Amino acid sequence: NKWNDKAIVRKLMMDRGMQKVPGQSYIEVNNRVHSFAVNDASHAQTKEIHAELKRLSLQMVEAGYVPDTRFALHDMEEEWKKVSVCYHSEKLAI
């Protein structure tokens, strides 16, 4: 299955001294570049950004939006996949 394939690839990467670089998203505001990654809390406005994302996510759900978790390629519960999709780096940047 795909999770076994992932484990094999990750083991090969470790054996060869390779590391997966986390994906990042960038946005420029007022000539300043901001970078974002999943689970990264280093931005000065992280709390405000997450609060706004939560507010927008609730509005979207109320309007009928259902997060598409088919591409959340993590071995986790469906509810955590929905949270992960909502806080992806692109959404943090926007």
mmCIF file of C-alpha atoms in Angstrom:
data_model
loop_
_atom_site.group_PDB
_atom_site.id
_atom_site.type_symbol
_atom_site.label_atom_id
_atom_site.label_comp_id
_atom_site.label_asym_id
_atom_site.label_seq_id
_atom_site.Cartn_x
_atom_site.Cartn_y
_atom_site.Cartn_z
ATOM 1 C CA ASN A 1 0.000 0.000 0.000
ATOM 2 C CA LYS A 2 0.993 3.659 -0.261
ATOM 3 C CA TRP A 3 1.952 4.020 3.413
ATOM 4 C CA ASN A 4 4.400 1.119 3.092
ATOM 5 C CA ASP A 5 5.830 2.691 -0.073
ATOM 6 C CA LYS A 6 6.238 5.973 1.786
ATOM 7 C CA ALA A 7 8.050 4.231 4.632
ATOM 8 C CA ILE A 8 10.413 2.537 2.184
ATOM 9 C CA VAL A 9 11.215 5.808 0.417
ATOM 10 C CA ARG A 10 11.767 7.634 3.711
ATOM 11 C CA LYS A 11 14.094 4.861 4.903
ATOM 12 C CA LEU A 12 16.094 5.060 1.661
ATOM 13 C CA MET A 13 16.314 8.828 2.067
ATOM 14 C CA MET A 14 17.580 8.478 5.643
ATOM 15 C CA ASP A 15 20.107 5.820 4.614
ATOM 16 C CA ARG A 16 21.440 8.205 1.964
ATOM 17 C CA GLY A 17 21.507 11.216 4.283
ATOM 18 C CA MET A 18 18.679 12.988 2.477
ATOM 19 C CA GLN A 19 15.959 15.039 4.137
ATOM 20 C CA LYS A 20 12.565 16.159 2.916
ATOM 21 C CA VAL A 21 12.377 19.933 2.871
ATOM 22 C CA PRO A 22 8.986 21.139 4.119
ATOM 23 C CA GLY A 23 6.921 23.023 1.572
ATOM 24 C CA GLN A 24 6.650 26.768 2.073
ATOM 25 C CA SER A 25 4.510 29.532 0.672
ATOM 26 C CA TYR A 26 5.589 33.139 0.297
ATOM 27 C CA ILE A 27 3.693 36.399 0.048
ATOM 28 C CA GLU A 28 4.978 39.937 -0.364
ATOM 29 C CA VAL A 29 3.206 42.719 1.515
ATOM 30 C CA ASN A 30 4.512 46.299 1.531
ATOM 31 C CA ASN A 31 7.836 45.200 -0.002
ATOM 32 C CA ARG A 32 8.355 42.632 2.755
ATOM 33 C CA VAL A 33 8.379 38.888 2.048
ATOM 34 C CA HIS A 34 6.632 36.607 4.543
ATOM 35 C CA SER A 35 7.139 32.829 4.472
ATOM 36 C CA PHE A 36 4.770 30.210 5.840
ATOM 37 C CA ALA A 37 4.955 26.467 6.415
ATOM 38 C CA VAL A 38 2.528 24.017 7.966
ATOM 39 C CA ASN A 39 2.777 24.003 11.786
ATOM 40 C CA ASP A 40 5.193 26.945 11.697
ATOM 41 C CA ALA A 41 4.474 29.434 14.473
ATOM 42 C CA SER A 42 7.463 31.714 13.889
ATOM 43 C CA HIS A 43 5.563 34.557 12.188
ATOM 44 C CA ALA A 44 5.003 37.575 14.449
ATOM 45 C CA GLN A 45 1.255 37.487 13.744
ATOM 46 C CA THR A 46 0.706 33.736 14.027
ATOM 47 C CA LYS A 47 -2.060 34.035 16.642
ATOM 48 C CA GLU A 48 -3.966 36.607 14.596
ATOM 49 C CA ILE A 49 -3.524 34.624 11.380
ATOM 50 C CA HIS A 50 -4.810 31.418 12.970
ATOM 51 C CA ALA A 51 -7.745 33.232 14.568
ATOM 52 C CA GLU A 52 -8.740 34.695 11.181
ATOM 53 C CA LEU A 53 -8.366 31.316 9.460
ATOM 54 C CA LYS A 54 -10.572 29.727 12.100
ATOM 55 C CA ARG A 55 -13.196 32.447 11.621
ATOM 56 C CA LEU A 56 -13.117 32.047 7.843
ATOM 57 C CA SER A 57 -13.177 28.241 8.074
ATOM 58 C CA LEU A 58 -16.289 28.341 10.253
ATOM 59 C CA GLN A 59 -17.980 30.688 7.753
ATOM 60 C CA MET A 60 -17.064 28.369 4.895
ATOM 61 C CA VAL A 61 -18.456 25.308 6.694
ATOM 62 C CA GLU A 62 -21.672 27.204 7.463
ATOM 63 C CA ALA A 63 -21.928 27.995 3.735
ATOM 64 C CA GLY A 64 -21.602 24.277 2.900
ATOM 65 C CA TYR A 65 -17.869 23.886 2.240
ATOM 66 C CA VAL A 66 -16.471 20.415 2.881
ATOM 67 C CA PRO A 67 -12.636 20.201 2.945
ATOM 68 C CA ASP A 68 -11.232 17.881 0.276
ATOM 69 C CA THR A 69 -8.930 15.560 2.214
ATOM 70 C CA ARG A 70 -8.075 13.253 -0.693
ATOM 71 C CA PHE A 71 -4.742 15.024 -1.089
ATOM 72 C CA ALA A 72 -3.886 15.218 2.619
ATOM 73 C CA LEU A 73 -1.231 12.540 2.312
ATOM 74 C CA HIS A 74 -0.759 11.837 5.980
ATOM 75 C CA ASP A 75 -1.623 8.717 7.911
ATOM 76 C CA MET A 76 -4.034 10.354 10.357
ATOM 77 C CA GLU A 77 -7.695 10.454 11.313
ATOM 78 C CA GLU A 78 -10.082 12.147 8.880
ATOM 79 C CA GLU A 79 -10.869 14.996 11.307
ATOM 80 C CA TRP A 80 -7.162 15.827 11.670
ATOM 81 C CA LYS A 81 -6.825 15.791 7.885
ATOM 82 C CA LYS A 82 -9.578 18.421 7.693
ATOM 83 C CA VAL A 83 -7.698 20.606 10.184
ATOM 84 C CA SER A 84 -4.428 20.056 8.323
ATOM 85 C CA VAL A 85 -5.995 21.088 5.009
ATOM 86 C CA CYS A 86 -7.388 24.271 6.572
ATOM 87 C CA TYR A 87 -3.984 25.364 7.890
ATOM 88 C CA HIS A 88 -1.889 24.574 4.851
ATOM 89 C CA SER A 89 0.916 27.026 4.079
ATOM 90 C CA GLU A 90 -0.921 28.610 1.132
ATOM 91 C CA LYS A 91 -3.876 29.465 3.354
ATOM 92 C CA LEU A 92 -1.593 30.853 6.042
ATOM 93 C CA ALA A 93 0.053 33.101 3.460
ATOM 94 C CA ILE A 94 -3.233 34.440 2.146
#
